[in-house]
PDB file of C-alpha atoms and ligand atoms in Angstrom:
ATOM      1  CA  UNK A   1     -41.738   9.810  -2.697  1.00 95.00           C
ATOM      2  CA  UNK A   2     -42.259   7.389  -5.438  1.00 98.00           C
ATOM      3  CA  UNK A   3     -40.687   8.268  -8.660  1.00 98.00           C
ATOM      4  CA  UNK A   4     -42.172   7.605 -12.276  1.00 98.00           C
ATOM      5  CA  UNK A   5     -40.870   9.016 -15.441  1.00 98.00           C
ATOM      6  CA  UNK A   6     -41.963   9.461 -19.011  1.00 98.00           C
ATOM      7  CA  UNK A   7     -39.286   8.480 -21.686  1.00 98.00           C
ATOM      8  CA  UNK A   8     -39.261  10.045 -25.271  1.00 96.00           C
ATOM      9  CA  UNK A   9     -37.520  11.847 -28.041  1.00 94.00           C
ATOM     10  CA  UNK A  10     -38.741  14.771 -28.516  1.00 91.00           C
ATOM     11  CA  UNK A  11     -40.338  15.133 -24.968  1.00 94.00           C
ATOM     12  CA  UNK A  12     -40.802  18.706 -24.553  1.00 90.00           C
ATOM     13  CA  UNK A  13     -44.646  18.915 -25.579  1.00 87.00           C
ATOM     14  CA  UNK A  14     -45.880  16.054 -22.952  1.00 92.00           C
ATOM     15  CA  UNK A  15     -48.467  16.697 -21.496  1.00 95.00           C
ATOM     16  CA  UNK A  16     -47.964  13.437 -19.218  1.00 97.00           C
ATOM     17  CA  UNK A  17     -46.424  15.116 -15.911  1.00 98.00           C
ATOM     18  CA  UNK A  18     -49.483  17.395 -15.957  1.00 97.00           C
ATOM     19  CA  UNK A  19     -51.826  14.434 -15.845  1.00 98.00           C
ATOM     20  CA  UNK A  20     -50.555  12.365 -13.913  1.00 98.00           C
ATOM     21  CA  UNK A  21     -50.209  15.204 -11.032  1.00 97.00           C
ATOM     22  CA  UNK A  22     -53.455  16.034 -11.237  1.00 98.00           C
ATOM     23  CA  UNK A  23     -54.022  11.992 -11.337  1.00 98.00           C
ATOM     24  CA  UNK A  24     -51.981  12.138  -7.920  1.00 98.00           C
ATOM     25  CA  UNK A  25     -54.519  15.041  -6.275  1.00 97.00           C
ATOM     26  CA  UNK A  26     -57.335  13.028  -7.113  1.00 97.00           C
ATOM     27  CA  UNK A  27     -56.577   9.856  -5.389  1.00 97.00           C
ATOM     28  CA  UNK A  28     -54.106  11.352  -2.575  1.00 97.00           C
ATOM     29  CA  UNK A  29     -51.495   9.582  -4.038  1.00 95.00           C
ATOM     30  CA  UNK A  30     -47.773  11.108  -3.404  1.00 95.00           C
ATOM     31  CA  UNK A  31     -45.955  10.182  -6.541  1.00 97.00           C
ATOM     32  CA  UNK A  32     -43.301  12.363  -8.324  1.00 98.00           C
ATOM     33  CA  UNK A  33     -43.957  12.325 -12.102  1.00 98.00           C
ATOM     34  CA  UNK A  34     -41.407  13.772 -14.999  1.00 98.00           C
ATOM     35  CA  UNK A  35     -41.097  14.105 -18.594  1.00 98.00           C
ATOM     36  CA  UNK A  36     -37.217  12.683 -19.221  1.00 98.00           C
ATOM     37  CA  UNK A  37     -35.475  12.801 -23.027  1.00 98.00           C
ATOM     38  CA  UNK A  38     -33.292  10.060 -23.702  1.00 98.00           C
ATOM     39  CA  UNK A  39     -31.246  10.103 -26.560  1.00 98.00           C
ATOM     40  CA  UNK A  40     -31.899   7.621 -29.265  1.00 97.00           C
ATOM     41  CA  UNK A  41     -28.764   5.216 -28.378  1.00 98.00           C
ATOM     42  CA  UNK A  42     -29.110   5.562 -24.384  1.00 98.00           C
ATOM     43  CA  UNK A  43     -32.824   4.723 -23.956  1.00 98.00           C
ATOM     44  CA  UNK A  44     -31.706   1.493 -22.368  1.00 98.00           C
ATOM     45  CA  UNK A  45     -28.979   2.885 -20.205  1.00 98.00           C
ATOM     46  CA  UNK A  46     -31.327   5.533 -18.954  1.00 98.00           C
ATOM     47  CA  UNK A  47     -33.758   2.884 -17.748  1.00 98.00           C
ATOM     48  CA  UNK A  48     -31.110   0.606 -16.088  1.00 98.00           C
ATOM     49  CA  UNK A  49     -30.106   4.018 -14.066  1.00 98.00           C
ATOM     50  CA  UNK A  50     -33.385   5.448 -13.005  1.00 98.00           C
ATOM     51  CA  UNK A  51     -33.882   1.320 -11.560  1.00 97.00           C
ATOM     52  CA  UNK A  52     -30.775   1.916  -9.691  1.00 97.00           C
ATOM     53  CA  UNK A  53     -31.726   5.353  -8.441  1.00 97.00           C
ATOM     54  CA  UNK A  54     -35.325   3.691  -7.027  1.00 97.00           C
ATOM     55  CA  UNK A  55     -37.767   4.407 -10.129  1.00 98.00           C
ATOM     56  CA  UNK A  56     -40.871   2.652  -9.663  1.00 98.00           C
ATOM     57  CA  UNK A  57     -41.714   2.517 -13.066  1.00 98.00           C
ATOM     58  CA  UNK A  58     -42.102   5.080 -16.551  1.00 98.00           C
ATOM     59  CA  UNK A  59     -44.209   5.579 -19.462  1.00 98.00           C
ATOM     60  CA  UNK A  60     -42.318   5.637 -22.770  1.00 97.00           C
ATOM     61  CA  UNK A  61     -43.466   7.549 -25.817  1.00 93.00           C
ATOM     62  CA  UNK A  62     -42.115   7.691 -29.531  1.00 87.00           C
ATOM     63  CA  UNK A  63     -39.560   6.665 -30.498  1.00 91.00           C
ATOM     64  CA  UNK A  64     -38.859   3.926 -27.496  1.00 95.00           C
ATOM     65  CA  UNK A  65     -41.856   1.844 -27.486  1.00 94.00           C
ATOM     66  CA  UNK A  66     -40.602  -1.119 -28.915  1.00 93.00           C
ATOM     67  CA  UNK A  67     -37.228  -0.816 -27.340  1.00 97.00           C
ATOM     68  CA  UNK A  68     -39.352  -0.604 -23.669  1.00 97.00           C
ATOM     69  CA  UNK A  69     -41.078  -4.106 -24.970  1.00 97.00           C
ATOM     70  CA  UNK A  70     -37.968  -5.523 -25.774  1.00 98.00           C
ATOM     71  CA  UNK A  71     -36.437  -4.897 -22.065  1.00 97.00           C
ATOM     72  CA  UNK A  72     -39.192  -6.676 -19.833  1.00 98.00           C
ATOM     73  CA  UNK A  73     -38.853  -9.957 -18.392  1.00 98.00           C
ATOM     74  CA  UNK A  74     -43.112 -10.052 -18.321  1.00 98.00           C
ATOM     75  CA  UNK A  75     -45.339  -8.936 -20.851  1.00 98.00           C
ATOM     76  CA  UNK A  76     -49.272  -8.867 -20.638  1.00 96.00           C
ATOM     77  CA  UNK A  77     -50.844 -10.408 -23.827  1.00 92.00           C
ATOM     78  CA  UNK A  78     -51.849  -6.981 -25.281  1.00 90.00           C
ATOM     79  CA  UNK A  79     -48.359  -5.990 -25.041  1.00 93.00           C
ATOM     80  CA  UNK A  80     -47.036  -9.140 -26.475  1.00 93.00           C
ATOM     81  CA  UNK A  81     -49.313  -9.139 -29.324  1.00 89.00           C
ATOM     82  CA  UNK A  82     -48.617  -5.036 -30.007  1.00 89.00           C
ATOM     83  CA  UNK A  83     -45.280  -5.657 -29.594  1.00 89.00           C
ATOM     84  CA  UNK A  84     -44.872  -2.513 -28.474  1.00 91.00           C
ATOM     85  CA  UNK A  85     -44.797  -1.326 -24.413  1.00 95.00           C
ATOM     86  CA  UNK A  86     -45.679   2.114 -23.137  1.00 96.00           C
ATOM     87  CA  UNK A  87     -45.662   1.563 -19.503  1.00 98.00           C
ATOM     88  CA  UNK A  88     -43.268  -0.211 -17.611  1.00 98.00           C
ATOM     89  CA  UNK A  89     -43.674  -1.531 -13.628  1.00 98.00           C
ATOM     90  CA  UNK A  90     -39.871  -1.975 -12.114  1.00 98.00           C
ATOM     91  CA  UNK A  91     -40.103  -4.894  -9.350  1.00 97.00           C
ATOM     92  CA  UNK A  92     -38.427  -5.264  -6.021  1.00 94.00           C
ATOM     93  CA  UNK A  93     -37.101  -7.846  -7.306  1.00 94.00           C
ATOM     94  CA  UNK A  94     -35.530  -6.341 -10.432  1.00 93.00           C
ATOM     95  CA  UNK A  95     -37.338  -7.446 -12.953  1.00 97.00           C
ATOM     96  CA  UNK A  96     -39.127  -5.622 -15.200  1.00 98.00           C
ATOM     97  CA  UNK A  97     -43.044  -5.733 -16.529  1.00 98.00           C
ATOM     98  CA  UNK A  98     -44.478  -4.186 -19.464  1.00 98.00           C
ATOM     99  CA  UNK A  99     -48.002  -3.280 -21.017  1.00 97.00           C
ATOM    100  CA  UNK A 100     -49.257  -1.292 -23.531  1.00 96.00           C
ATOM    101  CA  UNK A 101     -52.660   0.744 -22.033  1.00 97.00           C
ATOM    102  CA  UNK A 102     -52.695   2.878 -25.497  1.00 95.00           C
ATOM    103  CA  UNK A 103     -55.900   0.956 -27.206  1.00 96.00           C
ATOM    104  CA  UNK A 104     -57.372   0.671 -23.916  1.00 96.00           C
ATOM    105  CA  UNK A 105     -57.448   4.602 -22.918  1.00 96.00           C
ATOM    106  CA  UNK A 106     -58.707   4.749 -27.063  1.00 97.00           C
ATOM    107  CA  UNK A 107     -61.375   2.520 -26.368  1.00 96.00           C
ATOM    108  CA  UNK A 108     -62.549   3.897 -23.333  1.00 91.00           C
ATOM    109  CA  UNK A 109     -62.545   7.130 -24.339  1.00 93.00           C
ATOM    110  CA  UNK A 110     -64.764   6.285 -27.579  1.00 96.00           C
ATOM    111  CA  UNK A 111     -67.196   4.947 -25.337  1.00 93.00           C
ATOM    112  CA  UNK A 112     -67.017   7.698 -22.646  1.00 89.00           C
ATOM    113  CA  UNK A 113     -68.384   9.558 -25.304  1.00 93.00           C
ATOM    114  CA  UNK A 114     -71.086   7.535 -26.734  1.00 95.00           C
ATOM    115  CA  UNK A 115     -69.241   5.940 -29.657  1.00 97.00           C
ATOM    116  CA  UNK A 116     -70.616   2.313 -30.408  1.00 97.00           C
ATOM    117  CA  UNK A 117     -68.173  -0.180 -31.232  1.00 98.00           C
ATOM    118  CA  UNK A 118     -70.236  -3.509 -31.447  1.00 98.00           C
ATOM    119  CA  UNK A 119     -71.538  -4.639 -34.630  1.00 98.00           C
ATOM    120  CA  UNK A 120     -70.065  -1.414 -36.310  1.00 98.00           C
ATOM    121  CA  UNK A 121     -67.823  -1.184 -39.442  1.00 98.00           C
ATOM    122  CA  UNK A 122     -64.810   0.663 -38.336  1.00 98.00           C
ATOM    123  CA  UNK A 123     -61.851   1.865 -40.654  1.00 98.00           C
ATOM    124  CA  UNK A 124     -58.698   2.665 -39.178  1.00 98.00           C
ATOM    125  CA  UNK A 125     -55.836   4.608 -41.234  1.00 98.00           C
ATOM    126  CA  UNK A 126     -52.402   4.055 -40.543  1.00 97.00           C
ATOM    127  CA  UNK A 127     -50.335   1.035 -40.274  1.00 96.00           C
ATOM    128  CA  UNK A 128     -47.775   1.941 -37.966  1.00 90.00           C
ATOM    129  CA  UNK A 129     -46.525   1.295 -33.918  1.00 84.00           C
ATOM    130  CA  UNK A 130     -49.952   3.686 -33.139  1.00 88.00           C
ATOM    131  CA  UNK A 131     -52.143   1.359 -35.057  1.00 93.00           C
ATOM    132  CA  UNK A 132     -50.544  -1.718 -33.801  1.00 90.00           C
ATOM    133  CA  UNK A 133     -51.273  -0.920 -29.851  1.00 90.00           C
ATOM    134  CA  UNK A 134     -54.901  -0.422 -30.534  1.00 94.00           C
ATOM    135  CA  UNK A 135     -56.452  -3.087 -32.899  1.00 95.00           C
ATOM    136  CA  UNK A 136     -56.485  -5.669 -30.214  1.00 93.00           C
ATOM    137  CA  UNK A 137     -58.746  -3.463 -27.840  1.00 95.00           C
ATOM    138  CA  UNK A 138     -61.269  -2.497 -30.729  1.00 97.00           C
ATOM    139  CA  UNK A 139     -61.462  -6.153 -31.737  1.00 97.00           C
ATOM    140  CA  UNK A 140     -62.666  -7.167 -28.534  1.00 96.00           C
ATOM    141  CA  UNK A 141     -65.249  -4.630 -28.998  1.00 98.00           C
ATOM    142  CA  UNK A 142     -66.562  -7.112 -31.698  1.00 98.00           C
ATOM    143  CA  UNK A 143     -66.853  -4.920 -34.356  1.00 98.00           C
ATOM    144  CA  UNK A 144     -68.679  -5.756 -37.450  1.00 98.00           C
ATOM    145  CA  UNK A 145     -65.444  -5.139 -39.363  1.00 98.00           C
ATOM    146  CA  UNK A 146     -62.210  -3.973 -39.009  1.00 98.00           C
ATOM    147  CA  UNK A 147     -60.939  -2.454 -41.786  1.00 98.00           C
ATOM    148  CA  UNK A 148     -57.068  -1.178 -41.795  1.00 98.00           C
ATOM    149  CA  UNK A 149     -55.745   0.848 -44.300  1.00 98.00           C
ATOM    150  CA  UNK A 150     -52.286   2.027 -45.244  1.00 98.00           C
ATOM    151  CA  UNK A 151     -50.065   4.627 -47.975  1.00 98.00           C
ATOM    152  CA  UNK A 152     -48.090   1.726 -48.140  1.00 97.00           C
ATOM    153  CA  UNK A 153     -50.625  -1.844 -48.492  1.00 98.00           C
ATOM    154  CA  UNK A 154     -47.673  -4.061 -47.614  1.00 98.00           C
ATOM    155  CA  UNK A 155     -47.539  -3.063 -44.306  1.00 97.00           C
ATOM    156  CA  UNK A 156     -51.606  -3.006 -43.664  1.00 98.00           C
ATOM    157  CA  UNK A 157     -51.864  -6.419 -44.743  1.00 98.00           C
ATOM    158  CA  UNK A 158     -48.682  -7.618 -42.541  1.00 97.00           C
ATOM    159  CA  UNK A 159     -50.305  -5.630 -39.825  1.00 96.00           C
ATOM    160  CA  UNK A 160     -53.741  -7.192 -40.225  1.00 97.00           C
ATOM    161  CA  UNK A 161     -52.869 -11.094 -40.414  1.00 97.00           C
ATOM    162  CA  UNK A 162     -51.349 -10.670 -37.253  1.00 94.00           C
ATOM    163  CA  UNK A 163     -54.645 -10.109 -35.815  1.00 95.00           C
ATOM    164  CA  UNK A 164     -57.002 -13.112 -37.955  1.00 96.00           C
ATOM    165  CA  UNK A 165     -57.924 -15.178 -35.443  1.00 96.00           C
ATOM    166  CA  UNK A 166     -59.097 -11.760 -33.249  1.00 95.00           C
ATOM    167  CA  UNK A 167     -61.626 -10.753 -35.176  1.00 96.00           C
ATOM    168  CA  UNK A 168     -63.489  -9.437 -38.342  1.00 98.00           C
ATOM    169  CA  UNK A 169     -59.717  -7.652 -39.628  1.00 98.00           C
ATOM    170  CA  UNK A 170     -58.802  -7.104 -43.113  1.00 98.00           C
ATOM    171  CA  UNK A 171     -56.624  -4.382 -45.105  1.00 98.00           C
ATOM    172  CA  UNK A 172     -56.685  -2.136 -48.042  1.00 98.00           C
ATOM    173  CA  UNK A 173     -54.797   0.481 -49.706  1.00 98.00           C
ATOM    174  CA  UNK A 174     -55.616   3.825 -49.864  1.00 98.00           C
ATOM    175  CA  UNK A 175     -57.134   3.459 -53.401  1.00 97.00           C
ATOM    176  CA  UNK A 176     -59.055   0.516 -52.369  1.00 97.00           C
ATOM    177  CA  UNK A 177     -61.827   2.453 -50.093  1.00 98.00           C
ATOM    178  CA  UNK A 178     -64.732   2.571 -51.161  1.00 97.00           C
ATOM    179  CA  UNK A 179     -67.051   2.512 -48.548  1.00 97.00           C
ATOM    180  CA  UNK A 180     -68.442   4.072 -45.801  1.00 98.00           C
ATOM    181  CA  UNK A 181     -67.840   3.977 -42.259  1.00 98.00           C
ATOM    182  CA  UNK A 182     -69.685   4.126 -38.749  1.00 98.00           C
ATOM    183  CA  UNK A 183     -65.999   5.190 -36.974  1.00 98.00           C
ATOM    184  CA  UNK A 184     -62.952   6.389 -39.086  1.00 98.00           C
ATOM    185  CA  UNK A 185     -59.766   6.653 -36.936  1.00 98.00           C
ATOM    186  CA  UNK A 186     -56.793   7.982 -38.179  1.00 98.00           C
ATOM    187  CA  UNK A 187     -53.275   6.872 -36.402  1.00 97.00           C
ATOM    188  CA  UNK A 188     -50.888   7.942 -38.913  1.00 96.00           C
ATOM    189  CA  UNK A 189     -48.442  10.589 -37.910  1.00 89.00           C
ATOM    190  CA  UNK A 190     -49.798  12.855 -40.813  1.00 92.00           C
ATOM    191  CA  UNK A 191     -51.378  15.027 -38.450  1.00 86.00           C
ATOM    192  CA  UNK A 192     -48.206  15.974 -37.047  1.00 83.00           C
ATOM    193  CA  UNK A 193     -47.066  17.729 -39.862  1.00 89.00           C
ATOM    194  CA  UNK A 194     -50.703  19.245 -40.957  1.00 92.00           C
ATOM    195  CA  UNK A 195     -50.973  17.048 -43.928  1.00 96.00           C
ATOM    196  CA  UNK A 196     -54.276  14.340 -44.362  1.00 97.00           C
ATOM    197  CA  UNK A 197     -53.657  11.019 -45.257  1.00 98.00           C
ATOM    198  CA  UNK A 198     -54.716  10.554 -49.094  1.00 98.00           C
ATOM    199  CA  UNK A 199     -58.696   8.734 -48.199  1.00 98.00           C
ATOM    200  CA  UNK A 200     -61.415   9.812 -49.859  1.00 98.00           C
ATOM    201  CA  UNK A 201     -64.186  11.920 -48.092  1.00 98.00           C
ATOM    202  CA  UNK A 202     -66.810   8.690 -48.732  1.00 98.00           C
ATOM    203  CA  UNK A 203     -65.439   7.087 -46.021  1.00 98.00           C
ATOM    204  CA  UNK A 204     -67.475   9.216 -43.737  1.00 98.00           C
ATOM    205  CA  UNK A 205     -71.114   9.022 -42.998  1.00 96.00           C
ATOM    206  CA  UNK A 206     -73.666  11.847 -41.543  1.00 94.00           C
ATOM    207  CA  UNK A 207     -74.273   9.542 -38.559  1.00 93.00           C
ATOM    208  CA  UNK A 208     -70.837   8.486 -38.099  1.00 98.00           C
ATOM    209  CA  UNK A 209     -67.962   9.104 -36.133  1.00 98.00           C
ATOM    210  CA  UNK A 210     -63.949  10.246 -36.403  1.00 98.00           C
ATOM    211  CA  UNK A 211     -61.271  10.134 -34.416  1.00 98.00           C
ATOM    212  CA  UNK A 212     -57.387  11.708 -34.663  1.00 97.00           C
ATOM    213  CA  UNK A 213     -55.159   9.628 -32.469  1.00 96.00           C
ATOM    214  CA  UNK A 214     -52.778  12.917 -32.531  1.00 92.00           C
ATOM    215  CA  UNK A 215     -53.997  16.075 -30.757  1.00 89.00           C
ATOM    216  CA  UNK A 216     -53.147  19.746 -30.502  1.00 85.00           C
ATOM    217  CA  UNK A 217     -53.964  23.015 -29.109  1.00 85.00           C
ATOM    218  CA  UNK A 218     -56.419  24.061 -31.783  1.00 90.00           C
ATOM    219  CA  UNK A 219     -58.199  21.097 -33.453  1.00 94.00           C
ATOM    220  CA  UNK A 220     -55.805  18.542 -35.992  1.00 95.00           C
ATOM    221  CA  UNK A 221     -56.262  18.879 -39.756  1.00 97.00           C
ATOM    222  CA  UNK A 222     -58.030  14.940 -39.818  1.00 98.00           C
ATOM    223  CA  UNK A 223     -60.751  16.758 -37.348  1.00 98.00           C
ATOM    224  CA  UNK A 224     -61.496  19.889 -39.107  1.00 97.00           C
ATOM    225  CA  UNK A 225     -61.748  17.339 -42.487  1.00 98.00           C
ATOM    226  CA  UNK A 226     -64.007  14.921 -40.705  1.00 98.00           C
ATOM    227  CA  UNK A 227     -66.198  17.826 -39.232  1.00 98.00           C
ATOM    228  CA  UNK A 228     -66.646  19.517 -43.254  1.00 97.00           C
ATOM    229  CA  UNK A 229     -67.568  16.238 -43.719  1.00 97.00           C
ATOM    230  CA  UNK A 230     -70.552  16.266 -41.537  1.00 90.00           C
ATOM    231  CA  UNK A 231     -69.318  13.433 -39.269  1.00 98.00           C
ATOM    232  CA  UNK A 232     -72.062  13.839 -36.207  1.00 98.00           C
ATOM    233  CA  UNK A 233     -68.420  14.431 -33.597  1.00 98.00           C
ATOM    234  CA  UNK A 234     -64.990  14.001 -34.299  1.00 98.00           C
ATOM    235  CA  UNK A 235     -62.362  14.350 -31.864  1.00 97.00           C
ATOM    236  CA  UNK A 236     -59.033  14.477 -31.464  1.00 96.00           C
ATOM    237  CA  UNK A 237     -56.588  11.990 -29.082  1.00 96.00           C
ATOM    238  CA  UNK A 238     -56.694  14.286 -25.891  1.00 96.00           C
ATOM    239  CA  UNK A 239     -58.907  11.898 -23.970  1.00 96.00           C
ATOM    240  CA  UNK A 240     -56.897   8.901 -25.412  1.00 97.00           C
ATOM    241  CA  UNK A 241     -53.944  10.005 -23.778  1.00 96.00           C
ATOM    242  CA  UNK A 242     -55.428  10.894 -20.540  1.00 96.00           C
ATOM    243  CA  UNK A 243     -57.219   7.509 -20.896  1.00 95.00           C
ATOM    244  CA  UNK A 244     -53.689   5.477 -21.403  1.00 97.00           C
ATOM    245  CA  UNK A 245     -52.379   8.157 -18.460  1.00 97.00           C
ATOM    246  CA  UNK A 246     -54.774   6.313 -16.289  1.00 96.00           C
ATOM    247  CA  UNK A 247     -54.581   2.822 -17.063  1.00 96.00           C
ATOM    248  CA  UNK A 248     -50.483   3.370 -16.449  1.00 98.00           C
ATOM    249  CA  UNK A 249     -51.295   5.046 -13.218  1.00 98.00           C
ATOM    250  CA  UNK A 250     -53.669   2.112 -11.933  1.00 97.00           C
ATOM    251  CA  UNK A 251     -50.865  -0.299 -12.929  1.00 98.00           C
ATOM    252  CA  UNK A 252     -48.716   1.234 -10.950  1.00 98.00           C
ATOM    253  CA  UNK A 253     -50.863   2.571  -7.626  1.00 98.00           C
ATOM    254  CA  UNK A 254     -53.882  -0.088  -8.044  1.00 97.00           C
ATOM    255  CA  UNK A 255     -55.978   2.533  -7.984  1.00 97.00           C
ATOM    256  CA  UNK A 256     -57.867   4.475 -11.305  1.00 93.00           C
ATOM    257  CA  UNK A 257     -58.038   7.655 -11.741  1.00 94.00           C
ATOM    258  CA  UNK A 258     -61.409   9.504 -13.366  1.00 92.00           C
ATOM    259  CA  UNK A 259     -60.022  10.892 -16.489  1.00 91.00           C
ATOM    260  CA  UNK A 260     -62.923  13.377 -18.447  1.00 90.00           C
ATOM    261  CA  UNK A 261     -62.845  15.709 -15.968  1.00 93.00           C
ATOM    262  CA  UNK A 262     -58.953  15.859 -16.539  1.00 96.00           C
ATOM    263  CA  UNK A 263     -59.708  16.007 -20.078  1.00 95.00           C
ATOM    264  CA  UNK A 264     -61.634  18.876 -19.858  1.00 94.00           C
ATOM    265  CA  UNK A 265     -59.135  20.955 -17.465  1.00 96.00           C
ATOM    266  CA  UNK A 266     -56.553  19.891 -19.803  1.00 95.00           C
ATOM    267  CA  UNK A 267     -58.766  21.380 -22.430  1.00 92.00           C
ATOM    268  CA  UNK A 268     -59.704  25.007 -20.544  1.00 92.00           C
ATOM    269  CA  UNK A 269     -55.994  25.407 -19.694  1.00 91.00           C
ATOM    270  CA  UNK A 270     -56.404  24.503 -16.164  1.00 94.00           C
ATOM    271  CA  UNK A 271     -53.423  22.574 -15.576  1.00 91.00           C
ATOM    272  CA  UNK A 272     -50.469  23.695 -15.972  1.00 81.00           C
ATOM    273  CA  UNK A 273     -47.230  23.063 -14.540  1.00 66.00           C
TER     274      UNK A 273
HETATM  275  P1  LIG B   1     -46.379   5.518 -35.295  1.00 55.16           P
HETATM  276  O1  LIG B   1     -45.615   4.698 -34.319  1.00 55.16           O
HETATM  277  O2  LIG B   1     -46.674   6.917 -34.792  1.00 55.16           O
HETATM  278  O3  LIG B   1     -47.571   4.846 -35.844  1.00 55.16           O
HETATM  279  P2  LIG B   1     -44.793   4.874 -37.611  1.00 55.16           P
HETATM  280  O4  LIG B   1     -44.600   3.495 -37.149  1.00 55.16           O
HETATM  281  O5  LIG B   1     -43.659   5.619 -38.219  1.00 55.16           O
HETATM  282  O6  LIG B   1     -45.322   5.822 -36.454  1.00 55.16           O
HETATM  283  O7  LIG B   1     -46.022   4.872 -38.637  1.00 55.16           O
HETATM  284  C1  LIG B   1     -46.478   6.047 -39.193  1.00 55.16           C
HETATM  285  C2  LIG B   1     -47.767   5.746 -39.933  1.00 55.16           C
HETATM  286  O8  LIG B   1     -48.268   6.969 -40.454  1.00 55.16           O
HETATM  287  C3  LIG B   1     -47.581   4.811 -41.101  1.00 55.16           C
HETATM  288  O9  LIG B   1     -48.751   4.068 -41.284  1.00 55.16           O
HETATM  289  C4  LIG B   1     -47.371   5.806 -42.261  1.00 55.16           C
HETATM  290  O10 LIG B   1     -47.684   5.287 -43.537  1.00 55.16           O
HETATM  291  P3  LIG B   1     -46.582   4.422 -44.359  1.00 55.16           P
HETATM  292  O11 LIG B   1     -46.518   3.082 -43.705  1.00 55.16           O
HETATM  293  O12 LIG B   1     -47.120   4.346 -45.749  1.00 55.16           O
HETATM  294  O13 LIG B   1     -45.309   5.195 -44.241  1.00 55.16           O
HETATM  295  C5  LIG B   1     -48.365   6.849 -41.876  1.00 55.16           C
HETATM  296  N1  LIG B   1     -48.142   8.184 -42.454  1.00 55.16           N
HETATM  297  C6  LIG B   1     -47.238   9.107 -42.084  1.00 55.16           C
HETATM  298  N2  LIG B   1     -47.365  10.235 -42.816  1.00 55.16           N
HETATM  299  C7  LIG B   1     -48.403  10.014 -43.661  1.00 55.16           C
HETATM  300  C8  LIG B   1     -49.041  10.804 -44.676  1.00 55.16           C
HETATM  301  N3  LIG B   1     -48.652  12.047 -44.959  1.00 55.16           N
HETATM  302  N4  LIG B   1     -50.080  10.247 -45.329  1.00 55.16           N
HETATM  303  C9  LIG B   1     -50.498   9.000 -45.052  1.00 55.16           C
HETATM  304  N5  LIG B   1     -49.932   8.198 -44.133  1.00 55.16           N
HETATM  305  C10 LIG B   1     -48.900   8.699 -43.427  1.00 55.16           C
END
């Protein structure tokens, strides 16, 4: 059977091997799917070995995505200009290809649920390897802006010149927003430990949307926030991982998998290992 890991440290909590078994049942696909912790100096090593052993390819999670980018020989563009990889495709040959499908599954899953993109002002929080994957994607969206903002400016602004000739991109501090938004997504790791990022509540609007790139059993701390703030839905990054699940799975087994229904038996507890 064909054998696909996912890479990361800490590991424990993926949800990955769940998906992409269920990805496997849908489209009669035998594949063998694990969750695999590398420690932080033998991420490389542990690639090189699961090549020799026959891996077909893996997804990589935090803290390894730029390290998995760094070890292809071929990179698509959206990889290249994220610098970052989460999904890597091991050749016959030996060679190695990466992509990044992050911003796509985010993407897709905003418009799976009737999020509009075009010609909207969108504000995304966070300036970090998260943010990086999925500015590209949104930009092709043509929104009207494309606003990123950051605790720390320096980084925003480095962040958001990279992207100048994409699109309508600038970036602000934190004590620079004041505006409203049609979409606020939030890809800082704040969520993680229960804490907000310091925004004002003005960046929301009645008719608008939010979105936590992080997600949890009970809804994240941004999504509770956004929903006081009479956002019309906010939701959390469940169906943006599924979504990057199933671009990773089509890389590797040409064929895509249909992902809200796995959302939603990821969300009533119907998969499980
Ligand atoms: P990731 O790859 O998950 O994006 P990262 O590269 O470490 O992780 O970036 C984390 C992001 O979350 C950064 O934008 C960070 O802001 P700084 O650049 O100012 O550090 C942001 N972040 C983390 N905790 C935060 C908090 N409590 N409030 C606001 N921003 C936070």
């Amino acid at each position: 059977m064909d054998q696909y890991k996912v890479y990361g440290n800490p590991i424990k909590q993926s949800k990955s091997p769940l998906i992409h078994a269920e990805f496997a049942r849908q489209t009669e696909q035998a594949i063998e799917y694990t969750a695999q912790f590398s420690e932080l100096d033998e991420f490389e090593q542990d690639i090189a070995n699961f090549i020799k052993a026959g891996g077909k390819g893996c997804n990589v999670t935090v803290p390894f995505k730029e390290r998995a980018f760094k070890l292809a020989d071929k990179v698509t563009n959206r990889a290249q200009l994220a610098q970052a990889a989460n999904t890597l495709k091991f050749l016959a040959d030996g060679t190695i290809e990466a992509d990044t499908t992050d911003g796509a599954g985010l993407v897709n899953d905003l418009l799976a649920n009737q999020i509009p993109l075009t010609g909207k002002s969108i504000l995304l929080i966070g300036a970090g390897g998260a943010a990086s994957g999925v500015i590209e994607p949104l930009l092709e969206q043509a929104p009207a802006q494309l606003v990123v903002a950051n605790r720390t400016l320096n980084k925003a602004q480095q962040l958001a010149d990279r992207f100048l000739d994409k699109g309508n991109i600038s970036a602000l501090g934190f004590d620079e927003l004041n505006q409203r938004y049609d979409l606020v997504i939030n890809s800082t790791s704040a969520s993680l430990s229960n804490e907000l990022p310091d925004i004002p509540a003005t960046v929301f609007t009645k008719s608008g949307f939010a979105y936590d790139m992080v997600y949890g059993d009970k809804p994240t701390v941004f999504v509770e926030w956004a929903r006081q703030n009479d956002v019309k839905l906010a939701l959390d990054g469940l169906g943006m991982l599924v979504g990057q699940a199933a671009e990773s799975f089509c890389i590797w087994r040409g064929v895509k998998p249909e992902i809200l229904s796995v959302v939603d038996k990821l969300r009533n507890g119907e998969l499980t290992k």
